[in-house]
mmCIF file with all atom_site columns, C-alpha atoms and ligand atoms in Angstrom:
data_model
loop_
_atom_site.group_PDB
_atom_site.id
_atom_site.type_symbol
_atom_site.label_atom_id
_atom_site.label_alt_id
_atom_site.label_comp_id
_atom_site.label_asym_id
_atom_site.label_entity_id
_atom_site.label_seq_id
_atom_site.pdbx_PDB_ins_code
_atom_site.Cartn_x
_atom_site.Cartn_y
_atom_site.Cartn_z
_atom_site.occupancy
_atom_site.B_iso_or_equiv
_atom_site.pdbx_formal_charge
_atom_site.auth_seq_id
_atom_site.auth_comp_id
_atom_site.auth_asym_id
_atom_site.auth_atom_id
_atom_site.pdbx_PDB_model_num
ATOM   1   C  CA  . MET A 1 1   ? -47.330 -59.227  104.085 1.00 92.00 ? 1   MET A CA  1
ATOM   2   C  CA  . LYS A 1 2   ? -48.721 -61.423  106.724 1.00 97.00 ? 2   LYS A CA  1
ATOM   3   C  CA  . PRO A 1 3   ? -48.953 -65.054  105.708 1.00 98.00 ? 3   PRO A CA  1
ATOM   4   C  CA  . LEU A 1 4   ? -52.196 -66.584  105.664 1.00 98.00 ? 4   LEU A CA  1
ATOM   5   C  CA  . ILE A 1 5   ? -52.835 -69.300  107.643 1.00 98.00 ? 5   ILE A CA  1
ATOM   6   C  CA  . GLY A 1 6   ? -55.874 -70.999  106.986 1.00 98.00 ? 6   GLY A CA  1
ATOM   7   C  CA  . ILE A 1 7   ? -58.288 -72.483  110.046 1.00 98.00 ? 7   ILE A CA  1
ATOM   8   C  CA  . THR A 1 8   ? -60.340 -75.451  109.847 1.00 98.00 ? 8   THR A CA  1
ATOM   9   C  CA  . SER A 1 9   ? -63.628 -75.400  111.174 1.00 97.00 ? 9   SER A CA  1
ATOM   10  C  CA  . ASP A 1 10  ? -66.705 -77.907  112.300 1.00 95.00 ? 10  ASP A CA  1
ATOM   11  C  CA  . LEU A 1 11  ? -70.108 -78.333  110.792 1.00 90.00 ? 11  LEU A CA  1
ATOM   12  C  CA  . ASP A 1 12  ? -72.692 -78.977  113.458 1.00 87.00 ? 12  ASP A CA  1
ATOM   13  C  CA  . GLU A 1 13  ? -76.097 -80.953  113.566 1.00 86.00 ? 13  GLU A CA  1
ATOM   14  C  CA  . ASN A 1 14  ? -78.251 -77.125  112.665 1.00 92.00 ? 14  ASN A CA  1
ATOM   15  C  CA  . GLY A 1 15  ? -75.714 -76.562  109.768 1.00 88.00 ? 15  GLY A CA  1
ATOM   16  C  CA  . GLU A 1 16  ? -73.662 -74.164  111.048 1.00 92.00 ? 16  GLU A CA  1
ATOM   17  C  CA  . ILE A 1 17  ? -70.156 -73.522  110.431 1.00 92.00 ? 17  ILE A CA  1
ATOM   18  C  CA  . TRP A 1 18  ? -68.510 -73.690  114.190 1.00 93.00 ? 18  TRP A CA  1
ATOM   19  C  CA  . VAL A 1 19  ? -64.958 -73.143  115.407 1.00 97.00 ? 19  VAL A CA  1
ATOM   20  C  CA  . GLN A 1 20  ? -63.442 -71.725  118.717 1.00 96.00 ? 20  GLN A CA  1
ATOM   21  C  CA  . ALA A 1 21  ? -62.656 -68.000  118.456 1.00 96.00 ? 21  ALA A CA  1
ATOM   22  C  CA  . ASN A 1 22  ? -58.749 -68.651  120.164 1.00 95.00 ? 22  ASN A CA  1
ATOM   23  C  CA  . TYR A 1 23  ? -57.576 -70.566  117.113 1.00 97.00 ? 23  TYR A CA  1
ATOM   24  C  CA  . SER A 1 24  ? -57.824 -67.152  115.220 1.00 97.00 ? 24  SER A CA  1
ATOM   25  C  CA  . ARG A 1 25  ? -56.709 -65.266  118.421 1.00 95.00 ? 25  ARG A CA  1
ATOM   26  C  CA  . ALA A 1 26  ? -53.623 -66.959  118.478 1.00 95.00 ? 26  ALA A CA  1
ATOM   27  C  CA  . ILE A 1 27  ? -52.856 -66.544  115.175 1.00 97.00 ? 27  ILE A CA  1
ATOM   28  C  CA  . LEU A 1 28  ? -53.226 -62.708  115.097 1.00 96.00 ? 28  LEU A CA  1
ATOM   29  C  CA  . GLU A 1 29  ? -51.317 -62.910  118.021 1.00 94.00 ? 29  GLU A CA  1
ATOM   30  C  CA  . ALA A 1 30  ? -48.088 -64.403  116.741 1.00 95.00 ? 30  ALA A CA  1
ATOM   31  C  CA  . GLY A 1 31  ? -48.628 -62.100  113.639 1.00 97.00 ? 31  GLY A CA  1
ATOM   32  C  CA  . GLY A 1 32  ? -50.638 -64.332  110.896 1.00 98.00 ? 32  GLY A CA  1
ATOM   33  C  CA  . LEU A 1 33  ? -53.534 -63.160  109.192 1.00 98.00 ? 33  LEU A CA  1
ATOM   34  C  CA  . PRO A 1 34  ? -56.266 -66.135  110.051 1.00 98.00 ? 34  PRO A CA  1
ATOM   35  C  CA  . VAL A 1 35  ? -59.183 -67.074  107.050 1.00 98.00 ? 35  VAL A CA  1
ATOM   36  C  CA  . VAL A 1 36  ? -61.800 -69.555  108.746 1.00 97.00 ? 36  VAL A CA  1
ATOM   37  C  CA  . LEU A 1 37  ? -61.895 -72.743  105.913 1.00 97.00 ? 37  LEU A CA  1
ATOM   38  C  CA  . PRO A 1 38  ? -65.150 -73.593  105.739 1.00 95.00 ? 38  PRO A CA  1
ATOM   39  C  CA  . ALA A 1 39  ? -65.632 -77.922  107.156 1.00 92.00 ? 39  ALA A CA  1
ATOM   40  C  CA  . GLY A 1 40  ? -66.820 -79.631  103.245 1.00 87.00 ? 40  GLY A CA  1
ATOM   41  C  CA  . LEU A 1 41  ? -64.901 -77.654  101.565 1.00 87.00 ? 41  LEU A CA  1
ATOM   42  C  CA  . GLU A 1 42  ? -64.031 -79.675  98.307  1.00 88.00 ? 42  GLU A CA  1
ATOM   43  C  CA  . ASP A 1 43  ? -61.736 -76.933  96.094  1.00 91.00 ? 43  ASP A CA  1
ATOM   44  C  CA  . ASN A 1 44  ? -58.942 -78.266  98.987  1.00 93.00 ? 44  ASN A CA  1
ATOM   45  C  CA  . GLU A 1 45  ? -55.592 -78.348  96.081  1.00 94.00 ? 45  GLU A CA  1
ATOM   46  C  CA  . GLN A 1 46  ? -56.597 -74.580  95.250  1.00 95.00 ? 46  GLN A CA  1
ATOM   47  C  CA  . VAL A 1 47  ? -56.930 -73.407  98.863  1.00 96.00 ? 47  VAL A CA  1
ATOM   48  C  CA  . CYS A 1 48  ? -53.733 -75.055  99.555  1.00 97.00 ? 48  CYS A CA  1
ATOM   49  C  CA  . ASP A 1 49  ? -52.007 -73.256  96.405  1.00 97.00 ? 49  ASP A CA  1
ATOM   50  C  CA  . ARG A 1 50  ? -53.497 -70.037  98.242  1.00 97.00 ? 50  ARG A CA  1
ATOM   51  C  CA  . LEU A 1 51  ? -52.372 -70.599  101.934 1.00 98.00 ? 51  LEU A CA  1
ATOM   52  C  CA  . ASP A 1 52  ? -49.442 -70.075  103.719 1.00 98.00 ? 52  ASP A CA  1
ATOM   53  C  CA  . GLY A 1 53  ? -50.193 -72.063  106.722 1.00 98.00 ? 53  GLY A CA  1
ATOM   54  C  CA  . LEU A 1 54  ? -52.614 -74.593  107.970 1.00 98.00 ? 54  LEU A CA  1
ATOM   55  C  CA  . LEU A 1 55  ? -54.008 -74.893  111.175 1.00 98.00 ? 55  LEU A CA  1
ATOM   56  C  CA  . LEU A 1 56  ? -56.099 -78.243  111.697 1.00 98.00 ? 56  LEU A CA  1
ATOM   57  C  CA  . THR A 1 57  ? -58.136 -77.413  115.153 1.00 98.00 ? 57  THR A CA  1
ATOM   58  C  CA  . GLY A 1 58  ? -59.927 -79.837  117.443 1.00 98.00 ? 58  GLY A CA  1
ATOM   59  C  CA  . GLY A 1 59  ? -62.862 -81.315  117.128 1.00 96.00 ? 59  GLY A CA  1
ATOM   60  C  CA  . GLU A 1 60  ? -64.876 -84.908  116.618 1.00 96.00 ? 60  GLU A CA  1
ATOM   61  C  CA  . ASP A 1 61  ? -62.976 -88.314  116.378 1.00 98.00 ? 61  ASP A CA  1
ATOM   62  C  CA  . VAL A 1 62  ? -61.538 -88.994  113.227 1.00 98.00 ? 62  VAL A CA  1
ATOM   63  C  CA  . ASN A 1 63  ? -63.623 -92.081  111.216 1.00 98.00 ? 63  ASN A CA  1
ATOM   64  C  CA  . PRO A 1 64  ? -61.585 -95.030  112.084 1.00 98.00 ? 64  PRO A CA  1
ATOM   65  C  CA  . LEU A 1 65  ? -62.283 -96.246  108.443 1.00 98.00 ? 65  LEU A CA  1
ATOM   66  C  CA  . ASN A 1 66  ? -59.545 -93.940  107.572 1.00 98.00 ? 66  ASN A CA  1
ATOM   67  C  CA  . TYR A 1 67  ? -56.813 -96.047  109.216 1.00 98.00 ? 67  TYR A CA  1
ATOM   68  C  CA  . ASP A 1 68  ? -58.019 -99.293  108.088 1.00 98.00 ? 68  ASP A CA  1
ATOM   69  C  CA  . GLU A 1 69  ? -59.810 -99.839  111.670 1.00 98.00 ? 69  GLU A CA  1
ATOM   70  C  CA  . GLU A 1 70  ? -63.418 -100.844 112.699 1.00 98.00 ? 70  GLU A CA  1
ATOM   71  C  CA  . PRO A 1 71  ? -65.146 -98.583  115.271 1.00 98.00 ? 71  PRO A CA  1
ATOM   72  C  CA  . HIS A 1 72  ? -64.617 -99.492  119.127 1.00 98.00 ? 72  HIS A CA  1
ATOM   73  C  CA  . GLN A 1 73  ? -67.389 -99.559  121.166 1.00 97.00 ? 73  GLN A CA  1
ATOM   74  C  CA  . GLN A 1 74  ? -66.016 -96.546  122.991 1.00 97.00 ? 74  GLN A CA  1
ATOM   75  C  CA  . LEU A 1 75  ? -65.328 -94.468  119.923 1.00 97.00 ? 75  LEU A CA  1
ATOM   76  C  CA  . GLY A 1 76  ? -66.823 -90.729  120.410 1.00 97.00 ? 76  GLY A CA  1
ATOM   77  C  CA  . GLU A 1 77  ? -68.974 -88.356  117.760 1.00 95.00 ? 77  GLU A CA  1
ATOM   78  C  CA  . LEU A 1 78  ? -67.543 -88.366  113.827 1.00 96.00 ? 78  LEU A CA  1
ATOM   79  C  CA  . SER A 1 79  ? -67.772 -85.581  111.029 1.00 93.00 ? 79  SER A CA  1
ATOM   80  C  CA  . PRO A 1 80  ? -66.671 -87.658  107.842 1.00 91.00 ? 80  PRO A CA  1
ATOM   81  C  CA  . GLU A 1 81  ? -66.712 -84.141  105.718 1.00 89.00 ? 81  GLU A CA  1
ATOM   82  C  CA  . ARG A 1 82  ? -63.869 -82.628  107.837 1.00 95.00 ? 82  ARG A CA  1
ATOM   83  C  CA  . ASP A 1 83  ? -62.157 -85.889  108.071 1.00 96.00 ? 83  ASP A CA  1
ATOM   84  C  CA  . THR A 1 84  ? -62.186 -85.566  103.840 1.00 95.00 ? 84  THR A CA  1
ATOM   85  C  CA  . MET A 1 85  ? -61.273 -82.305  103.756 1.00 96.00 ? 85  MET A CA  1
ATOM   86  C  CA  . GLU A 1 86  ? -58.890 -82.074  106.346 1.00 98.00 ? 86  GLU A CA  1
ATOM   87  C  CA  . LEU A 1 87  ? -56.902 -85.477  105.354 1.00 97.00 ? 87  LEU A CA  1
ATOM   88  C  CA  . ALA A 1 88  ? -56.639 -83.594  101.984 1.00 97.00 ? 88  ALA A CA  1
ATOM   89  C  CA  . LEU A 1 89  ? -55.473 -80.442  103.036 1.00 98.00 ? 89  LEU A CA  1
ATOM   90  C  CA  . ALA A 1 90  ? -52.616 -81.924  104.963 1.00 98.00 ? 90  ALA A CA  1
ATOM   91  C  CA  . ARG A 1 91  ? -51.345 -84.023  101.971 1.00 97.00 ? 91  ARG A CA  1
ATOM   92  C  CA  . TYR A 1 92  ? -51.863 -81.475  99.583  1.00 97.00 ? 92  TYR A CA  1
ATOM   93  C  CA  . MET A 1 93  ? -49.560 -78.924  102.261 1.00 98.00 ? 93  MET A CA  1
ATOM   94  C  CA  . THR A 1 94  ? -47.045 -81.414  102.951 1.00 98.00 ? 94  THR A CA  1
ATOM   95  C  CA  . ASP A 1 95  ? -46.882 -82.619  99.010  1.00 97.00 ? 95  ASP A CA  1
ATOM   96  C  CA  . GLN A 1 96  ? -45.617 -78.215  98.885  1.00 97.00 ? 96  GLN A CA  1
ATOM   97  C  CA  . ASP A 1 97  ? -43.732 -78.102  102.081 1.00 98.00 ? 97  ASP A CA  1
ATOM   98  C  CA  . LYS A 1 98  ? -45.981 -75.482  103.497 1.00 98.00 ? 98  LYS A CA  1
ATOM   99  C  CA  . PRO A 1 99  ? -46.282 -75.581  107.424 1.00 98.00 ? 99  PRO A CA  1
ATOM   100 C  CA  . VAL A 1 100 ? -49.078 -77.646  109.211 1.00 98.00 ? 100 VAL A CA  1
ATOM   101 C  CA  . LEU A 1 101 ? -49.886 -77.175  112.812 1.00 98.00 ? 101 LEU A CA  1
ATOM   102 C  CA  . GLY A 1 102 ? -52.440 -80.253  113.924 1.00 98.00 ? 102 GLY A CA  1
ATOM   103 C  CA  . ILE A 1 103 ? -54.103 -79.517  117.150 1.00 98.00 ? 103 ILE A CA  1
ATOM   104 C  CA  . CYS A 1 104 ? -55.818 -82.699  119.582 1.00 98.00 ? 104 CYS A CA  1
ATOM   105 C  CA  . ARG A 1 105 ? -58.087 -84.151  116.285 1.00 98.00 ? 105 ARG A CA  1
ATOM   106 C  CA  . GLY A 1 106 ? -56.169 -81.926  113.589 1.00 98.00 ? 106 GLY A CA  1
ATOM   107 C  CA  . HIS A 1 107 ? -52.516 -83.650  115.842 1.00 98.00 ? 107 HIS A CA  1
ATOM   108 C  CA  . GLN A 1 108 ? -54.107 -87.442  114.765 1.00 98.00 ? 108 GLN A CA  1
ATOM   109 C  CA  . VAL A 1 109 ? -55.387 -85.963  111.628 1.00 98.00 ? 109 VAL A CA  1
ATOM   110 C  CA  . LEU A 1 110 ? -52.253 -85.425  110.629 1.00 98.00 ? 110 LEU A CA  1
ATOM   111 C  CA  . ASN A 1 111 ? -51.008 -88.825  111.599 1.00 98.00 ? 111 ASN A CA  1
ATOM   112 C  CA  . VAL A 1 112 ? -53.549 -90.351  109.893 1.00 98.00 ? 112 VAL A CA  1
ATOM   113 C  CA  . ALA A 1 113 ? -52.554 -88.121  106.621 1.00 98.00 ? 113 ALA A CA  1
ATOM   114 C  CA  . PHE A 1 114 ? -49.191 -89.980  107.335 1.00 98.00 ? 114 PHE A CA  1
ATOM   115 C  CA  . GLY A 1 115 ? -50.328 -93.055  107.397 1.00 98.00 ? 115 GLY A CA  1
ATOM   116 C  CA  . GLY A 1 116 ? -50.081 -93.601  111.025 1.00 98.00 ? 116 GLY A CA  1
ATOM   117 C  CA  . THR A 1 117 ? -53.019 -94.905  113.660 1.00 98.00 ? 117 THR A CA  1
ATOM   118 C  CA  . ILE A 1 118 ? -55.114 -93.675  116.381 1.00 98.00 ? 118 ILE A CA  1
ATOM   119 C  CA  . TYR A 1 119 ? -55.982 -95.226  119.574 1.00 98.00 ? 119 TYR A CA  1
ATOM   120 C  CA  . GLN A 1 120 ? -59.940 -94.940  119.376 1.00 98.00 ? 120 GLN A CA  1
ATOM   121 C  CA  . HIS A 1 121 ? -60.260 -94.933  123.072 1.00 98.00 ? 121 HIS A CA  1
ATOM   122 C  CA  . ILE A 1 122 ? -57.223 -94.729  125.762 1.00 98.00 ? 122 ILE A CA  1
ATOM   123 C  CA  . TYR A 1 123 ? -59.025 -96.001  129.092 1.00 97.00 ? 123 TYR A CA  1
ATOM   124 C  CA  . SER A 1 124 ? -60.087 -99.110  127.207 1.00 96.00 ? 124 SER A CA  1
ATOM   125 C  CA  . GLN A 1 125 ? -57.372 -99.638  124.413 1.00 97.00 ? 125 GLN A CA  1
ATOM   126 C  CA  . LEU A 1 126 ? -54.297 -99.039  126.644 1.00 97.00 ? 126 LEU A CA  1
ATOM   127 C  CA  . SER A 1 127 ? -53.450 -100.974 129.477 1.00 93.00 ? 127 SER A CA  1
ATOM   128 C  CA  . GLY A 1 128 ? -51.851 -99.418  133.161 1.00 93.00 ? 128 GLY A CA  1
ATOM   129 C  CA  . GLU A 1 129 ? -52.786 -97.034  135.242 1.00 95.00 ? 129 GLU A CA  1
ATOM   130 C  CA  . ILE A 1 130 ? -53.584 -93.828  132.026 1.00 97.00 ? 130 ILE A CA  1
ATOM   131 C  CA  . LEU A 1 131 ? -53.758 -90.620  133.357 1.00 98.00 ? 131 LEU A CA  1
ATOM   132 C  CA  . GLN A 1 132 ? -56.516 -88.063  133.241 1.00 98.00 ? 132 GLN A CA  1
ATOM   133 C  CA  . HIS A 1 133 ? -56.632 -86.746  129.496 1.00 98.00 ? 133 HIS A CA  1
ATOM   134 C  CA  . LYS A 1 134 ? -59.673 -84.825  129.888 1.00 98.00 ? 134 LYS A CA  1
ATOM   135 C  CA  . GLN A 1 135 ? -59.601 -82.447  132.259 1.00 98.00 ? 135 GLN A CA  1
ATOM   136 C  CA  . GLN A 1 136 ? -62.201 -81.391  134.699 1.00 97.00 ? 136 GLN A CA  1
ATOM   137 C  CA  . ALA A 1 137 ? -60.206 -77.463  134.832 1.00 95.00 ? 137 ALA A CA  1
ATOM   138 C  CA  . ASP A 1 138 ? -60.861 -74.952  132.338 1.00 95.00 ? 138 ASP A CA  1
ATOM   139 C  CA  . ARG A 1 139 ? -59.153 -75.184  129.287 1.00 95.00 ? 139 ARG A CA  1
ATOM   140 C  CA  . ASP A 1 140 ? -56.818 -72.766  129.971 1.00 93.00 ? 140 ASP A CA  1
ATOM   141 C  CA  . PHE A 1 141 ? -55.184 -74.667  132.882 1.00 94.00 ? 141 PHE A CA  1
ATOM   142 C  CA  . ALA A 1 142 ? -52.396 -76.872  132.228 1.00 95.00 ? 142 ALA A CA  1
ATOM   143 C  CA  . THR A 1 143 ? -53.181 -80.545  134.455 1.00 96.00 ? 143 THR A CA  1
ATOM   144 C  CA  . HIS A 1 144 ? -50.434 -83.035  133.429 1.00 98.00 ? 144 HIS A CA  1
ATOM   145 C  CA  . SER A 1 145 ? -47.181 -82.568  132.409 1.00 98.00 ? 145 SER A CA  1
ATOM   146 C  CA  . ILE A 1 146 ? -45.053 -84.085  129.449 1.00 98.00 ? 146 ILE A CA  1
ATOM   147 C  CA  . ASP A 1 147 ? -41.544 -85.114  129.058 1.00 98.00 ? 147 ASP A CA  1
ATOM   148 C  CA  . ILE A 1 148 ? -40.152 -84.122  125.384 1.00 98.00 ? 148 ILE A CA  1
ATOM   149 C  CA  . VAL A 1 149 ? -38.004 -85.409  123.200 1.00 98.00 ? 149 VAL A CA  1
ATOM   150 C  CA  . CYS A 1 150 ? -34.434 -84.172  122.862 1.00 98.00 ? 150 CYS A CA  1
ATOM   151 C  CA  . GLY A 1 151 ? -33.237 -82.298  120.019 1.00 97.00 ? 151 GLY A CA  1
ATOM   152 C  CA  . SER A 1 152 ? -37.025 -82.285  118.588 1.00 98.00 ? 152 SER A CA  1
ATOM   153 C  CA  . LYS A 1 153 ? -37.946 -78.650  117.331 1.00 97.00 ? 153 LYS A CA  1
ATOM   154 C  CA  . LEU A 1 154 ? -40.498 -78.883  120.449 1.00 98.00 ? 154 LEU A CA  1
ATOM   155 C  CA  . GLU A 1 155 ? -37.915 -78.891  122.736 1.00 98.00 ? 155 GLU A CA  1
ATOM   156 C  CA  . LYS A 1 156 ? -36.009 -75.810  120.933 1.00 96.00 ? 156 LYS A CA  1
ATOM   157 C  CA  . MET A 1 157 ? -39.332 -73.778  121.583 1.00 95.00 ? 157 MET A CA  1
ATOM   158 C  CA  . ALA A 1 158 ? -40.213 -75.020  124.837 1.00 96.00 ? 158 ALA A CA  1
ATOM   159 C  CA  . GLY A 1 159 ? -36.295 -74.510  126.221 1.00 96.00 ? 159 GLY A CA  1
ATOM   160 C  CA  . ALA A 1 160 ? -36.967 -77.407  128.561 1.00 96.00 ? 160 ALA A CA  1
ATOM   161 C  CA  . SER A 1 161 ? -37.199 -81.344  128.624 1.00 97.00 ? 161 SER A CA  1
ATOM   162 C  CA  . GLU A 1 162 ? -40.204 -81.115  130.670 1.00 97.00 ? 162 GLU A CA  1
ATOM   163 C  CA  . ILE A 1 163 ? -43.285 -78.488  130.424 1.00 97.00 ? 163 ILE A CA  1
ATOM   164 C  CA  . GLN A 1 164 ? -47.074 -78.777  131.787 1.00 96.00 ? 164 GLN A CA  1
ATOM   165 C  CA  . VAL A 1 165 ? -49.580 -79.017  129.599 1.00 97.00 ? 165 VAL A CA  1
ATOM   166 C  CA  . ASN A 1 166 ? -53.575 -78.968  129.697 1.00 97.00 ? 166 ASN A CA  1
ATOM   167 C  CA  . SER A 1 167 ? -55.561 -81.841  128.392 1.00 98.00 ? 167 SER A CA  1
ATOM   168 C  CA  . LEU A 1 168 ? -58.950 -82.827  126.533 1.00 98.00 ? 168 LEU A CA  1
ATOM   169 C  CA  . HIS A 1 169 ? -58.619 -86.448  124.712 1.00 98.00 ? 169 HIS A CA  1
ATOM   170 C  CA  . LEU A 1 170 ? -59.995 -89.614  125.084 1.00 98.00 ? 170 LEU A CA  1
ATOM   171 C  CA  . GLN A 1 171 ? -58.011 -90.731  122.238 1.00 98.00 ? 171 GLN A CA  1
ATOM   172 C  CA  . ALA A 1 172 ? -54.455 -90.762  121.346 1.00 98.00 ? 172 ALA A CA  1
ATOM   173 C  CA  . VAL A 1 173 ? -52.039 -91.226  118.302 1.00 98.00 ? 173 VAL A CA  1
ATOM   174 C  CA  . ASN A 1 174 ? -50.921 -95.380  118.560 1.00 98.00 ? 174 ASN A CA  1
ATOM   175 C  CA  . LYS A 1 175 ? -48.369 -95.954  115.340 1.00 98.00 ? 175 LYS A CA  1
ATOM   176 C  CA  . VAL A 1 176 ? -46.316 -92.981  113.963 1.00 98.00 ? 176 VAL A CA  1
ATOM   177 C  CA  . ASN A 1 177 ? -44.963 -93.782  110.556 1.00 97.00 ? 177 ASN A CA  1
ATOM   178 C  CA  . SER A 1 178 ? -42.047 -91.917  109.059 1.00 97.00 ? 178 SER A CA  1
ATOM   179 C  CA  . PRO A 1 179 ? -42.124 -88.846  108.390 1.00 98.00 ? 179 PRO A CA  1
ATOM   180 C  CA  . LEU A 1 180 ? -42.726 -88.360  111.835 1.00 98.00 ? 180 LEU A CA  1
ATOM   181 C  CA  . VAL A 1 181 ? -41.850 -89.121  115.134 1.00 98.00 ? 181 VAL A CA  1
ATOM   182 C  CA  . VAL A 1 182 ? -43.224 -88.413  118.136 1.00 98.00 ? 182 VAL A CA  1
ATOM   183 C  CA  . THR A 1 183 ? -41.710 -85.756  120.206 1.00 98.00 ? 183 THR A CA  1
ATOM   184 C  CA  . ALA A 1 184 ? -43.478 -85.850  123.594 1.00 98.00 ? 184 ALA A CA  1
ATOM   185 C  CA  . VAL A 1 185 ? -44.860 -88.026  125.990 1.00 98.00 ? 185 VAL A CA  1
ATOM   186 C  CA  . ALA A 1 186 ? -47.429 -88.016  129.065 1.00 98.00 ? 186 ALA A CA  1
ATOM   187 C  CA  . LYS A 1 187 ? -46.182 -89.852  132.264 1.00 98.00 ? 187 LYS A CA  1
ATOM   188 C  CA  . ASP A 1 188 ? -47.938 -92.549  131.492 1.00 98.00 ? 188 ASP A CA  1
ATOM   189 C  CA  . GLY A 1 189 ? -46.817 -92.707  128.070 1.00 98.00 ? 189 GLY A CA  1
ATOM   190 C  CA  . VAL A 1 190 ? -49.152 -91.908  126.139 1.00 98.00 ? 190 VAL A CA  1
ATOM   191 C  CA  . ILE A 1 191 ? -47.694 -89.438  123.257 1.00 98.00 ? 191 ILE A CA  1
ATOM   192 C  CA  . GLU A 1 192 ? -48.775 -86.027  123.121 1.00 98.00 ? 192 GLU A CA  1
ATOM   193 C  CA  . ALA A 1 193 ? -47.154 -84.566  120.139 1.00 98.00 ? 193 ALA A CA  1
ATOM   194 C  CA  . VAL A 1 194 ? -45.428 -85.273  116.792 1.00 98.00 ? 194 VAL A CA  1
ATOM   195 C  CA  . GLU A 1 195 ? -43.365 -83.639  114.441 1.00 98.00 ? 195 GLU A CA  1
ATOM   196 C  CA  . SER A 1 196 ? -42.081 -84.177  110.393 1.00 98.00 ? 196 SER A CA  1
ATOM   197 C  CA  . LYS A 1 197 ? -38.194 -84.559  110.091 1.00 97.00 ? 197 LYS A CA  1
ATOM   198 C  CA  . ALA A 1 198 ? -38.729 -84.047  106.320 1.00 98.00 ? 198 ALA A CA  1
ATOM   199 C  CA  . HIS A 1 199 ? -40.391 -80.819  106.318 1.00 98.00 ? 199 HIS A CA  1
ATOM   200 C  CA  . ARG A 1 200 ? -39.718 -77.492  107.362 1.00 97.00 ? 200 ARG A CA  1
ATOM   201 C  CA  . PHE A 1 201 ? -42.683 -77.321  109.935 1.00 98.00 ? 201 PHE A CA  1
ATOM   202 C  CA  . VAL A 1 202 ? -44.784 -80.194  109.820 1.00 98.00 ? 202 VAL A CA  1
ATOM   203 C  CA  . MET A 1 203 ? -46.212 -80.264  113.760 1.00 98.00 ? 203 MET A CA  1
ATOM   204 C  CA  . GLY A 1 204 ? -48.699 -82.037  115.715 1.00 98.00 ? 204 GLY A CA  1
ATOM   205 C  CA  . VAL A 1 205 ? -50.041 -81.413  119.398 1.00 98.00 ? 205 VAL A CA  1
ATOM   206 C  CA  . GLN A 1 206 ? -52.517 -83.210  121.514 1.00 98.00 ? 206 GLN A CA  1
ATOM   207 C  CA  . TRP A 1 207 ? -53.044 -80.776  123.898 1.00 98.00 ? 207 TRP A CA  1
ATOM   208 C  CA  . HIS A 1 208 ? -54.371 -77.368  123.053 1.00 98.00 ? 208 HIS A CA  1
ATOM   209 C  CA  . PRO A 1 209 ? -51.794 -74.767  123.030 1.00 97.00 ? 209 PRO A CA  1
ATOM   210 C  CA  . GLU A 1 210 ? -54.020 -71.518  121.654 1.00 97.00 ? 210 GLU A CA  1
ATOM   211 C  CA  . ALA A 1 211 ? -55.967 -71.755  124.820 1.00 96.00 ? 211 ALA A CA  1
ATOM   212 C  CA  . LEU A 1 212 ? -52.735 -70.954  126.963 1.00 93.00 ? 212 LEU A CA  1
ATOM   213 C  CA  . VAL A 1 213 ? -51.376 -67.991  125.106 1.00 80.00 ? 213 VAL A CA  1
ATOM   214 C  CA  . ASN A 1 214 ? -54.002 -65.591  126.433 1.00 74.00 ? 214 ASN A CA  1
ATOM   215 C  CA  . TYR A 1 215 ? -52.386 -66.372  129.650 1.00 69.00 ? 215 TYR A CA  1
ATOM   216 C  CA  . LYS A 1 216 ? -49.064 -66.097  128.530 1.00 75.00 ? 216 LYS A CA  1
ATOM   217 C  CA  . ASP A 1 217 ? -47.669 -70.033  128.525 1.00 87.00 ? 217 ASP A CA  1
ATOM   218 C  CA  . PRO A 1 218 ? -44.096 -69.374  126.705 1.00 92.00 ? 218 PRO A CA  1
ATOM   219 C  CA  . THR A 1 219 ? -43.972 -72.313  124.761 1.00 95.00 ? 219 THR A CA  1
ATOM   220 C  CA  . SER A 1 220 ? -47.529 -72.220  123.111 1.00 94.00 ? 220 SER A CA  1
ATOM   221 C  CA  . LEU A 1 221 ? -46.849 -68.107  122.073 1.00 94.00 ? 221 LEU A CA  1
ATOM   222 C  CA  . GLN A 1 222 ? -43.567 -69.905  120.759 1.00 96.00 ? 222 GLN A CA  1
ATOM   223 C  CA  . LEU A 1 223 ? -45.290 -72.790  119.158 1.00 97.00 ? 223 LEU A CA  1
ATOM   224 C  CA  . PHE A 1 224 ? -47.373 -70.671  117.203 1.00 97.00 ? 224 PHE A CA  1
ATOM   225 C  CA  . LYS A 1 225 ? -44.793 -67.911  116.716 1.00 96.00 ? 225 LYS A CA  1
ATOM   226 C  CA  . GLN A 1 226 ? -42.508 -70.184  114.661 1.00 97.00 ? 226 GLN A CA  1
ATOM   227 C  CA  . PHE A 1 227 ? -45.510 -71.663  112.713 1.00 98.00 ? 227 PHE A CA  1
ATOM   228 C  CA  . ILE A 1 228 ? -45.834 -68.072  111.456 1.00 98.00 ? 228 ILE A CA  1
ATOM   229 C  CA  . GLU A 1 229 ? -42.274 -67.868  110.968 1.00 98.00 ? 229 GLU A CA  1
ATOM   230 C  CA  . ALA A 1 230 ? -42.124 -71.239  108.646 1.00 98.00 ? 230 ALA A CA  1
ATOM   231 C  CA  . SER A 1 231 ? -45.527 -69.717  106.841 1.00 98.00 ? 231 SER A CA  1
ATOM   232 C  CA  . LYS A 1 232 ? -43.884 -66.633  106.075 1.00 97.00 ? 232 LYS A CA  1
ATOM   233 C  CA  . LYS A 1 233 ? -41.290 -68.678  103.975 1.00 92.00 ? 233 LYS A CA  1
ATOM   234 C  CA  . SER A 1 234 ? -44.307 -70.098  101.815 1.00 86.00 ? 234 SER A CA  1
HETATM 235 MN MN1 . MN  B 2 .   ? -52.924 -85.652  127.382 1.00 87.62 ? 1   MN  B MN1 1
#
């Protein structure tokens, strides 16, 4: 049986549930069975009992009150119903040691779920020359490099200490709390990936691997394959 992977979704201003099809395609491509979870869902614990893996997708900014900060002037749009649901899902899944992959916003949600914090606007809150992290190119092109930490799961997937990724964010992970550790940084020091030292598979990436999978980026495909492989053991 293919592992059942929950994919979180967005709730737009018209009340429509919405998620980019790329995420499901990447899960299918890697051998999993995707199921979209409606934003605002409340039976999170029951859902987690049935899922083999959880994919936290991209989207709006996490409400900073979730990490005990007040909103910065440059904070973007929020989706409070997603925050509540996704933080609960991330905690239930990791409590059961079921695999979680966080992408972009999902990577930040994962960090907050473990007690970490977020830079609400990197250009206002980080000093020095910060690279362009909200690329002007299509999301299926890589635009900046990242350095991968030696000995990490990500390094094994990449088979290299440096890869190129796409970048569509104005926020970034700030403080990272145990058992999460930083596993990749951009050349300006912005954190681009985290993983757990205490779980079978808990990873967050700031870039969008789902947009690179179809273009045969080996690391992105490997990331989804390892995620599905780990979910088979749930
Ligand atoms: Mn970036």
